[in-house]
XYZ file of C-alpha atoms in Angstrom:
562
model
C 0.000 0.000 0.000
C 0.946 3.593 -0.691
C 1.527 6.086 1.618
C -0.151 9.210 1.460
C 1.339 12.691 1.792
C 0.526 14.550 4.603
C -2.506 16.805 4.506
C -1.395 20.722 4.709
C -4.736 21.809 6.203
C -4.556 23.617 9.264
C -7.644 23.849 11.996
C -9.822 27.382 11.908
C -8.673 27.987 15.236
C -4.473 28.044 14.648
C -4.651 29.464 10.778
C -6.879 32.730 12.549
C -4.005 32.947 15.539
C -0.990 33.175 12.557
C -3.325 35.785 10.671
C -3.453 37.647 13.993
C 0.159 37.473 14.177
C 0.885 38.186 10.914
C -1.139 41.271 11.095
C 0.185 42.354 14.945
C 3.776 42.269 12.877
C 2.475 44.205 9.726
C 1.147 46.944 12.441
C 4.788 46.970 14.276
C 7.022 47.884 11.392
C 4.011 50.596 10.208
C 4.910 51.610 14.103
C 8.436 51.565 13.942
C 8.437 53.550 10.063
C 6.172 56.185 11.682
C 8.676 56.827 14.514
C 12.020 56.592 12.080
C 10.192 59.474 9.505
C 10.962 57.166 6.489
C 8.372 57.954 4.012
C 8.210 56.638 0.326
C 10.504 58.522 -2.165
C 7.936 60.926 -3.765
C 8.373 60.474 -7.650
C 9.847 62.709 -10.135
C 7.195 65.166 -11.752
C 9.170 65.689 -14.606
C 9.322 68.700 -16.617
C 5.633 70.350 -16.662
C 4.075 71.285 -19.922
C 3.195 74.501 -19.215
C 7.200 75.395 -18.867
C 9.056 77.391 -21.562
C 11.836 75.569 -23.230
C 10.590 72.323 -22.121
C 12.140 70.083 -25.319
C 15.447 71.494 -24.466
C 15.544 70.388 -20.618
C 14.831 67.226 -21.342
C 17.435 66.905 -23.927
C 19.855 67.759 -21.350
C 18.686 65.436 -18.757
C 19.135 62.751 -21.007
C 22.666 63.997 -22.383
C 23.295 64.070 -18.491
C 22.270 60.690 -17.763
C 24.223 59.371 -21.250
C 27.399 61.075 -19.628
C 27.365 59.276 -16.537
C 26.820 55.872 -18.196
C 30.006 56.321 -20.966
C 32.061 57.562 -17.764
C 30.872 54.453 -15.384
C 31.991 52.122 -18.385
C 35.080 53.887 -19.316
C 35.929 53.232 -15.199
C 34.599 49.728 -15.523
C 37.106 49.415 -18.826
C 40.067 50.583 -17.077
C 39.668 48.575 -14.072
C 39.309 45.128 -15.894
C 42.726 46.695 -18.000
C 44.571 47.032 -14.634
C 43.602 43.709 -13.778
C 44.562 42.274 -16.640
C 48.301 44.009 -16.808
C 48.367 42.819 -13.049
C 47.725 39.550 -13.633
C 49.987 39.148 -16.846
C 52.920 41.036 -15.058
C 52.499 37.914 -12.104
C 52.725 34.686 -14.802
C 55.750 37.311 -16.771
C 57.943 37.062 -13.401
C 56.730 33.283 -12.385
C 58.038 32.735 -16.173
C 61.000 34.493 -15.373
C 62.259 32.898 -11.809
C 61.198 29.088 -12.739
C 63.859 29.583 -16.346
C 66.337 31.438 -14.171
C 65.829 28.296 -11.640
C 65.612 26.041 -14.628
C 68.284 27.005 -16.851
C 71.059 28.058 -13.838
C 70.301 31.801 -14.320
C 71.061 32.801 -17.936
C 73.914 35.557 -18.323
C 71.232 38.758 -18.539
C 69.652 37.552 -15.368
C 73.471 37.881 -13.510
C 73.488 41.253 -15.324
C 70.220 42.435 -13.662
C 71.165 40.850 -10.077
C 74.610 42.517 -10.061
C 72.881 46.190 -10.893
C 70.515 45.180 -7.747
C 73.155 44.597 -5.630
C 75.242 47.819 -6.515
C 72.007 49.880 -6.233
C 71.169 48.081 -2.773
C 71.943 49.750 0.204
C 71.608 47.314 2.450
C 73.755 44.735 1.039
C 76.916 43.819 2.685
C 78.628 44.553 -0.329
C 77.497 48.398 -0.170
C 78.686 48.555 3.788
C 82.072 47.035 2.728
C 82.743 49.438 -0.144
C 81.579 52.652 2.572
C 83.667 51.042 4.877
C 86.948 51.852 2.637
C 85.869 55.300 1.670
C 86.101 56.453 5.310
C 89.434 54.281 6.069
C 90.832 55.857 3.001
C 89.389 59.496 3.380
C 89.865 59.691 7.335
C 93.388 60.634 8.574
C 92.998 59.580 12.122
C 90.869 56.378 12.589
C 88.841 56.008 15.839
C 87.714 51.825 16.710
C 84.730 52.340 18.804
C 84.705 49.387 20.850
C 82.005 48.177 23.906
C 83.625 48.280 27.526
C 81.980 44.681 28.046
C 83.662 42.864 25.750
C 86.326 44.908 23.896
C 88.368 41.907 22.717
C 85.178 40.847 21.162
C 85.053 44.441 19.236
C 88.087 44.270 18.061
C 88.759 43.336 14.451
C 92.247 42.538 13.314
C 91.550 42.968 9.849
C 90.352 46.433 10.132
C 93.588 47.652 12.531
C 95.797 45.725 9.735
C 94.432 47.731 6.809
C 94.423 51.125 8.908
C 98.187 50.490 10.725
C 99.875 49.122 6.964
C 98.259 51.556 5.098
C 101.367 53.974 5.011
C 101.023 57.696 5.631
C 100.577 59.485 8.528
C 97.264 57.682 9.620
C 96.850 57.149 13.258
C 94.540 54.214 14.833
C 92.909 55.004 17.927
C 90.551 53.126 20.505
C 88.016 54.286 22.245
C 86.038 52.672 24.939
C 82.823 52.962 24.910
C 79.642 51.955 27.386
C 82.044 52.430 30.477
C 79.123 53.141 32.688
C 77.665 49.092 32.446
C 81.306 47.733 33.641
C 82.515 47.692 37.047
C 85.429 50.544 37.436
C 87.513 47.790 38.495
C 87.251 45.933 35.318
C 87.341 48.995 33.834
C 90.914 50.459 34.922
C 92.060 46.859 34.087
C 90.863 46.999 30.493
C 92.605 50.859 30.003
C 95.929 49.225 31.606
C 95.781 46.532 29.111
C 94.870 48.405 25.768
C 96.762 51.336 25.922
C 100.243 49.263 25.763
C 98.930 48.556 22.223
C 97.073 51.595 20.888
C 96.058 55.298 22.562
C 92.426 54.151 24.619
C 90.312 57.364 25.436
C 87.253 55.818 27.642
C 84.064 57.423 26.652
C 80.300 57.573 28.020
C 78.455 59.110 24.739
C 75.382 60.825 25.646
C 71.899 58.851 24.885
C 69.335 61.647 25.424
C 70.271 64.204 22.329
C 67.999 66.468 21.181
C 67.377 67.459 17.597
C 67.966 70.273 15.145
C 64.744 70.442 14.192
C 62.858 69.350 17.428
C 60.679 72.039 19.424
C 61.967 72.393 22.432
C 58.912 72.092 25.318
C 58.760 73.841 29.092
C 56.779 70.489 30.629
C 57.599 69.163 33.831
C 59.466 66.389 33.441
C 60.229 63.096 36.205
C 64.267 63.134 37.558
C 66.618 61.720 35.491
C 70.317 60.382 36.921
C 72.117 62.320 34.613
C 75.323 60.005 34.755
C 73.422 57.549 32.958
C 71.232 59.188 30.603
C 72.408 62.742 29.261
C 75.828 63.684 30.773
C 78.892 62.811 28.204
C 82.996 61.866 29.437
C 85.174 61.675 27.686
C 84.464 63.962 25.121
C 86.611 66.849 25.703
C 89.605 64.463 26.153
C 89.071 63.044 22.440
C 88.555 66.465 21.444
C 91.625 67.969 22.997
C 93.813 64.941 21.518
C 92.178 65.557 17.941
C 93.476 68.997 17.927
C 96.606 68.716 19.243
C 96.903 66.415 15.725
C 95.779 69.366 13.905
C 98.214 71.408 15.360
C 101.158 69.376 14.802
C 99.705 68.298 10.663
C 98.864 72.161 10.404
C 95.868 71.232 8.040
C 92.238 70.280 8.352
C 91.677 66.722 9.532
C 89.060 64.294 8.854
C 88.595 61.411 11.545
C 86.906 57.920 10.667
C 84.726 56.331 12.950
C 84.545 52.473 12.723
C 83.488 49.682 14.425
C 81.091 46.254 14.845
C 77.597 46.644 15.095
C 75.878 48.869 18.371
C 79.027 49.295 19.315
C 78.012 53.668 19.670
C 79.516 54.987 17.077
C 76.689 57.630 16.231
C 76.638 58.222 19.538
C 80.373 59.273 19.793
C 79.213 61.358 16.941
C 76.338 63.049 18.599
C 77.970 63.846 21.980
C 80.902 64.937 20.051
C 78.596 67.899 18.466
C 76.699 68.339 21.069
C 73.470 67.780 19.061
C 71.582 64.360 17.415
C 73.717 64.779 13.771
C 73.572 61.041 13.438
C 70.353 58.138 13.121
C 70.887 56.239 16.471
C 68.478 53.295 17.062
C 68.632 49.635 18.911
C 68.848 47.814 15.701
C 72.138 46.911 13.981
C 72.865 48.545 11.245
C 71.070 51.502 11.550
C 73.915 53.816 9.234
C 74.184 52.481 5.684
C 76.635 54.964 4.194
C 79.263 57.114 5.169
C 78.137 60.719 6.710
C 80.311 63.794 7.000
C 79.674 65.752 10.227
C 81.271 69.047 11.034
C 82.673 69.676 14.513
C 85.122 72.757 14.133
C 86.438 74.620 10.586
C 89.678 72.259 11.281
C 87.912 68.628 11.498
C 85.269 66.579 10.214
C 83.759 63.458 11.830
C 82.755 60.838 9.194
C 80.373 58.164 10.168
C 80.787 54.487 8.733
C 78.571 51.371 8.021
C 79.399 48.735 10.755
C 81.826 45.998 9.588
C 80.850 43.070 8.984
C 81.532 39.761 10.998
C 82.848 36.690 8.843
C 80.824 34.275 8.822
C 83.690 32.145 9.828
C 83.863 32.833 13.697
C 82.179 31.347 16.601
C 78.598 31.468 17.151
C 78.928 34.050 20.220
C 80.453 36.279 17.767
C 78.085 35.879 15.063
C 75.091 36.194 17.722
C 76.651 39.555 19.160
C 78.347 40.953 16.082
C 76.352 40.479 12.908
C 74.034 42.779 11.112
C 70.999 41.109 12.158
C 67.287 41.594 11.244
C 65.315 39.757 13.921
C 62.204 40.333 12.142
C 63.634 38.421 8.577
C 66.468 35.628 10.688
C 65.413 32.244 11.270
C 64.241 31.328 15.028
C 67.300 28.542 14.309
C 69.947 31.259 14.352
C 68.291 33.309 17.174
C 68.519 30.101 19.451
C 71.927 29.289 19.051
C 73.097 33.213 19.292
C 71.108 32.700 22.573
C 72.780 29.394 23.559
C 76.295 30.764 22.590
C 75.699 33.734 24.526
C 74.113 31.483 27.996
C 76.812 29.356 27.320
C 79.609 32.234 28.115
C 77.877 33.471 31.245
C 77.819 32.292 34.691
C 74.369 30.462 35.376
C 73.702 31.447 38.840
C 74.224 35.527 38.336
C 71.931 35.194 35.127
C 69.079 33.523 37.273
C 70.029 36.218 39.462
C 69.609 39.225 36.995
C 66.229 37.925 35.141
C 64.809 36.435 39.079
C 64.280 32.917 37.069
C 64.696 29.452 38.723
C 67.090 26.836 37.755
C 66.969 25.805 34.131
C 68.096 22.784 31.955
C 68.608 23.869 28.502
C 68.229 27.753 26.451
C 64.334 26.543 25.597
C 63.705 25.957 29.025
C 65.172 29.286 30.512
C 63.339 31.311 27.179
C 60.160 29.466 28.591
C 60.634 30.907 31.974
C 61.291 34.214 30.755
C 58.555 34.272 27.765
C 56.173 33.483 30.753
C 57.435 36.259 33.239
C 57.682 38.823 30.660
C 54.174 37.696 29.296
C 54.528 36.873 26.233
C 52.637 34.045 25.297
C 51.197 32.742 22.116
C 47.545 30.928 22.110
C 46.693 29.015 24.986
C 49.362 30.458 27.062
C 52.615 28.738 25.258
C 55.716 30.694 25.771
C 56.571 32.483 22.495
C 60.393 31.303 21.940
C 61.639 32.857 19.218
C 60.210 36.785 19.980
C 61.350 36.266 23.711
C 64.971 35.160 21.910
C 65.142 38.191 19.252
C 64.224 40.674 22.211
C 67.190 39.050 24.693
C 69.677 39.662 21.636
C 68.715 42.882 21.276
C 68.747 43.517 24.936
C 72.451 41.801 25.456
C 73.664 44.529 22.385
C 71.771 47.637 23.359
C 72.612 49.155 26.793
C 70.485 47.377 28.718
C 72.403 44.650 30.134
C 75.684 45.373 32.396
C 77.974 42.583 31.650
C 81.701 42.318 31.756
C 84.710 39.772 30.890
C 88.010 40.121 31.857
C 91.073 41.248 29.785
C 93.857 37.878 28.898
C 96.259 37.521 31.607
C 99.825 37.060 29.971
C 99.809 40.470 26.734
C 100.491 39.368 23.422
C 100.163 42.023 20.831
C 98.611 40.814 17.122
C 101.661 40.061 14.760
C 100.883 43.458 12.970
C 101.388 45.343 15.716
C 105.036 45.899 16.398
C 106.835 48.459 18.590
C 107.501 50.166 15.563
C 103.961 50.591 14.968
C 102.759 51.214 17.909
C 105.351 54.179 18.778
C 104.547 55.437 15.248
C 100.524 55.526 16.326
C 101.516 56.858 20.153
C 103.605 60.272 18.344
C 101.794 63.660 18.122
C 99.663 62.771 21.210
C 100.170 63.759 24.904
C 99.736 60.370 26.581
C 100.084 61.476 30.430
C 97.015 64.154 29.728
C 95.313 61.005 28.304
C 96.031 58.927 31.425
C 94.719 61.733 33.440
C 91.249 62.364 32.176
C 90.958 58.748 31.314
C 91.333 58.835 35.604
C 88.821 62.074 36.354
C 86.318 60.009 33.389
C 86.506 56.231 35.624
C 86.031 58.464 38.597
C 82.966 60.674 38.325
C 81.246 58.472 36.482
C 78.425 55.946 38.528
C 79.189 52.235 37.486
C 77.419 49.261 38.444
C 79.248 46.870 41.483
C 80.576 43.534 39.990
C 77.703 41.976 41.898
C 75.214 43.215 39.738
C 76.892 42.980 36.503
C 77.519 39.432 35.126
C 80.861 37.993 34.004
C 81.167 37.289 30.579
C 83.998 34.699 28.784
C 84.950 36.811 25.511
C 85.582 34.885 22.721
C 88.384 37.038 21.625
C 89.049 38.926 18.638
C 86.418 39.135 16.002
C 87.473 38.502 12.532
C 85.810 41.000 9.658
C 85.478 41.245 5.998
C 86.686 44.426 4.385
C 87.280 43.497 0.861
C 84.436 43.784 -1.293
C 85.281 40.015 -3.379
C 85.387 38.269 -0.143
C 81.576 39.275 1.128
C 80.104 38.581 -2.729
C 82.022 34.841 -2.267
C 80.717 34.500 1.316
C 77.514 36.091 2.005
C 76.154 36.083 -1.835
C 72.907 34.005 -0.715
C 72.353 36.609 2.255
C 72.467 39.090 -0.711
C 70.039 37.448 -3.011
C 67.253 37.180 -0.146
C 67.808 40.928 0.253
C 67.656 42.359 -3.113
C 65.271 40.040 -3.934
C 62.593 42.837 -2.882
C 64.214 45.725 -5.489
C 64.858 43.591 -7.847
C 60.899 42.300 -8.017
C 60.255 46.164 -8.330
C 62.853 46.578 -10.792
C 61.398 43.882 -12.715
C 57.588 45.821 -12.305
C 58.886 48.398 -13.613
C 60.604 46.681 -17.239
C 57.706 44.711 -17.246
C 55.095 48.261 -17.152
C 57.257 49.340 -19.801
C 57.142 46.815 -22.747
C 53.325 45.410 -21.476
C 50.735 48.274 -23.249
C 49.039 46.075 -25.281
C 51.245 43.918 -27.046
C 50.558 40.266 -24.981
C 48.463 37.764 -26.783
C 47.091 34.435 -25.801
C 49.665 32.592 -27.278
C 52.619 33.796 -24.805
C 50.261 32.915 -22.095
C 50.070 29.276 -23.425
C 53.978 29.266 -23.892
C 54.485 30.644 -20.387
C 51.977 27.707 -18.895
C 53.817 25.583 -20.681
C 57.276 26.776 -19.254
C 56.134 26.743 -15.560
C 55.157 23.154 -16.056
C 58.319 21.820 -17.312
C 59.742 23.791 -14.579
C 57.908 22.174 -11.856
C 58.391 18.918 -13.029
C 62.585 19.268 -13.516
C 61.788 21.145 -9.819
C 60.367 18.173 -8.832
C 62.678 15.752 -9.854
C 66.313 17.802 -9.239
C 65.404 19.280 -5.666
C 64.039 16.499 -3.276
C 66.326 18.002 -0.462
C 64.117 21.496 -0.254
C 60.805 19.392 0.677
C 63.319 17.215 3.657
C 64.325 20.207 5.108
C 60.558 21.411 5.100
C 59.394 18.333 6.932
C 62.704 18.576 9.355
C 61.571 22.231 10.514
C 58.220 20.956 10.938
C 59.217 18.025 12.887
C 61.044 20.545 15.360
C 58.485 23.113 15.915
C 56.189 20.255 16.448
C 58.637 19.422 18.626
C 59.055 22.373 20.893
C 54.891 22.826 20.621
C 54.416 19.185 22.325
C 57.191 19.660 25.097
C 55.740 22.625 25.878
C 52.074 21.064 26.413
C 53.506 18.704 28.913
C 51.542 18.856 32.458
C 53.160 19.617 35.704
C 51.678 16.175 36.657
C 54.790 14.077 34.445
C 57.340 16.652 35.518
C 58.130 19.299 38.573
C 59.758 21.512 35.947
C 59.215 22.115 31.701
C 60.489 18.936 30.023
C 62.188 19.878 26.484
C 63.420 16.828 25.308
C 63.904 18.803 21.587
C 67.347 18.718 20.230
C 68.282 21.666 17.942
C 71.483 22.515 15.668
């Protein structure tokens, strides 16, 4: 038997209640429309035909209304045109990269690179090649160097190139940051360096104001001036610059030089007495050289940093590189911060960030992610921010650290006593000694309680030469011009596309980035292992992280990283 469909009739009584309803609604919104003032749009009377000139209004109104339509499709046109360029421009450069990929990078494609790099300011190449314009234009040479680890600011290379140059070019250090060391340490450090080279020690001033800043009458909180604005060491440096002057009779021009946040704009600044220089807690902040003038008789010039060589130790590399912590991987950030653990004593930096005892660098950036706050989703310490900010912390001025100079002196091979007497002439050294002395003593330094001792890792090697950073560093190059060069590209690209790109060099382009994939596919198995090996270790840290205090009294990360 069939079933029959359901009947859709409704009793008398429930189909009157949902007409009641329906009308109780209808009488609502009328209620509602009242209050809001919303009445219906009264229609257009049009053009009366009583009015003079009648024809001829309306044959404007409708010219009117033709004008907006051809203008709505001319914008209409244009947009789909833009689109179009847009999207053609894309599959162009796709084309492009997977045959440069493909085909090893053809010769015009090393062409176009090499112009991005020369136009690139950022590129190590760039710093290298200011670098020598201020060793070569500067006829006294000042090494800015950081009173924590000053070994670790030195760079041989650099004092080779400046002491064998020939001339009459001096080499001076100066010691900068003196007011996060203990004076102890300090005096030690002076004692030690100045044997080898004239050592001013400096305190540059942080808070400068600018040329073109208003200056405001607010009340402001106290500020210890030792720390913040007041400058030492400047008149000394000053004094011993013109004393050179005097003896050269001549204008000088002194180069300042040195690794990354070292305070070289800084010297600058508290040298004029004004913010001349961009100063800023990331490295690298000056990209070419700068002339500043101090008096009509010398003129400062500010340099790029120099650049570490890839070569040296991981504590180097951590503290001495131009780094981006927004662009490195977390890999590199964790093993600056394990280099950099590793060289400290464990108990003082438990001390100085009030953290418990830890195992490993994840679990102590765990501990410290967690005090500090910052925490991803579901309250999982965020590692690799919490590393970035500790480097930038351990470069900047926040930290007082401090390592002790060798024992037994041994001056580099370069330096001789030839040398060295020939960079100690034309300057007064017992004058030096003596405000070097009045500098250590006003000044307010931290106790070597509450500054942590640091193993340096001794003398950081540089590149100077501008054929040894393309050799080294020419894949840190490509990921950073890679970003001009796509604009460079836009802009070839804008030039030759008007409207001379048919279907057919779409097919051909298809057709290229196929082959391409598939040779990808087949040559380049590594790329997609070393994918699935980062995953594996962020999966990693994730899961040890997730672990319950239940298992363990304190965060288990069993994670092993390189």
């Amino acid at each position: 038997a069939e079933l029959k469909k359901a009947s859709k009739r409704l009793t008398c009584h429930k189909r009157y209640k949902i007409q009641k309803k329906i009308r109780e609604h209808h009488r609502k919104v009328r209620k509602e429309a009242k209050k809001r003032g919303r009445k219906k749009p009264k229609k257009d009377p049009g053009v009366p035909s009583a009015a003079p000139f009648k024809e001829e209004l309306l044959r404007e109104a409708e010219q009117r209304k033709q004008r907006l339509e051809e203008l709505k499709q001319k914008q209409k046109l244009n947009r789909q045109k833009e689109h179009e360029k847009k999207r053609k421009l894309e599959a162009k450069k796709n084309a492009a990269k997977i045959k440069e990929k493909a085909e090893g990078k053809e010769s015009s494609g090393k062409s176009k690179a090499k112009t991005n790099k020369l136009l690139d300011k950022n590129s190590k190449k760039s710093f290298c090649r200011e670098l020598k314009k201020v060793i070569e234009a500067s006829d006294v040479v000042l090494e800015v160097l950081d009173a924590r680890d000053p070994m670790g600011c030195r760079c041989p290379q650099l004092e080779q190139a400046v002491t064998c140059s020939g001339g009459d070019k001096k080499l001076l250090l100066v010691l900068n940051k003196i007011d996060l060391v203990p004076k102890e340490n300090l005096e030690k450090w002076l004692n030690y360096l100045k044997k080898e080279l004239p050592t001013i020690a400096f305190k540059s001033a942080t808070l400068m104001k600018d040329r073109t800043m208003e200056q405001f009458t607010k009340r402001r909180a106290r500020v210890d001036l030792s720390r913040t604005t007041e400058c030492f060491g400047s008149k000394c440096l000053l004094k011993l610059l013109q004393d050179h002057v005097r003896t050269q009779n001549k204008a000088i021009q002194v180069g300042v030089v040195g690794f990354p946040n070292v305070g070289k704009s800084s010297l600058i600044n508290s040298l004029k007495g004004v913010r001349a220089c961009n100063v800023g807690l990331t490295r690298g902040v000056t990209k070419s050289m700068q002339i500043v003038h101090i008096d009509k008789q010398t003129k400062i010039l500010d340099s790029p940093s120099i650049i570490a060589d890839p070569s040296n130790n991981a504590l180097a590399l951590a503290l001495r590189t131009i780094l981006n912590t927004e662009e490195t991987a977390s890999a590199s950030v964790l093993e600056g911060v394990d280099a950099i653990l590793n060289h400290c004593s464990k108990q003082q930096v438990m001390m100085h960030y009030s953290i418990p005892d830890f195992r490993n660098t994840e679990e102590f950036l765990a501990l410290l992610a967690q005090k500090r706050g910052m925490l991803k989703k579901g309250g999982v310490p965020d590692i690799e921010n919490i590393a970035k900010v500790l480097l930038c912390d351990w470069t900047g001025a926040k930290i007082s650290y401090h390592s002790q100079p060798p024992e037994s002196h041994r001056p580099p091979p370069y330096l001789t006593e030839d040398i060295t007497a020939k960079m100690q002439e034309c300057f007064n050294l017992k004058n030096l000694e003596e405000e070097n002395k009045n500098a250590v003593q006003g000044l307010k330094c931290p106790s070597p309680a509450n500054s942590i001792t640091f193993q340096s890792a001794g003398m950081t090697n540089g590149t100077i030469q501008e054929n040894k950073v393309i050799e080294e560093v020419s894949e840190w190059e490509n990921l950073e011009t890679s970003m001009e060069g796509e604009e460079d590209e836009e802009e070839d690209f804008t030039e030759s596309d008007d409207d001379q790109d048919d279907v057919e060099e779409e097919k051909d382009i298809r057709e290229v980035t196929r082959k391409a994939k598939l040779g990808k596919r087949q040559t380049s198995p590594t790329n997609s292992e070393k994918q699935i090996a980062e995953s594996e270790h962020s999966n990693s840290l994730s899961l040890s992280l997730d672990k319950t205090a239940d298992e363990d009294d304190a965060y288990d990360f069993n994670t092993d990283y390189v």
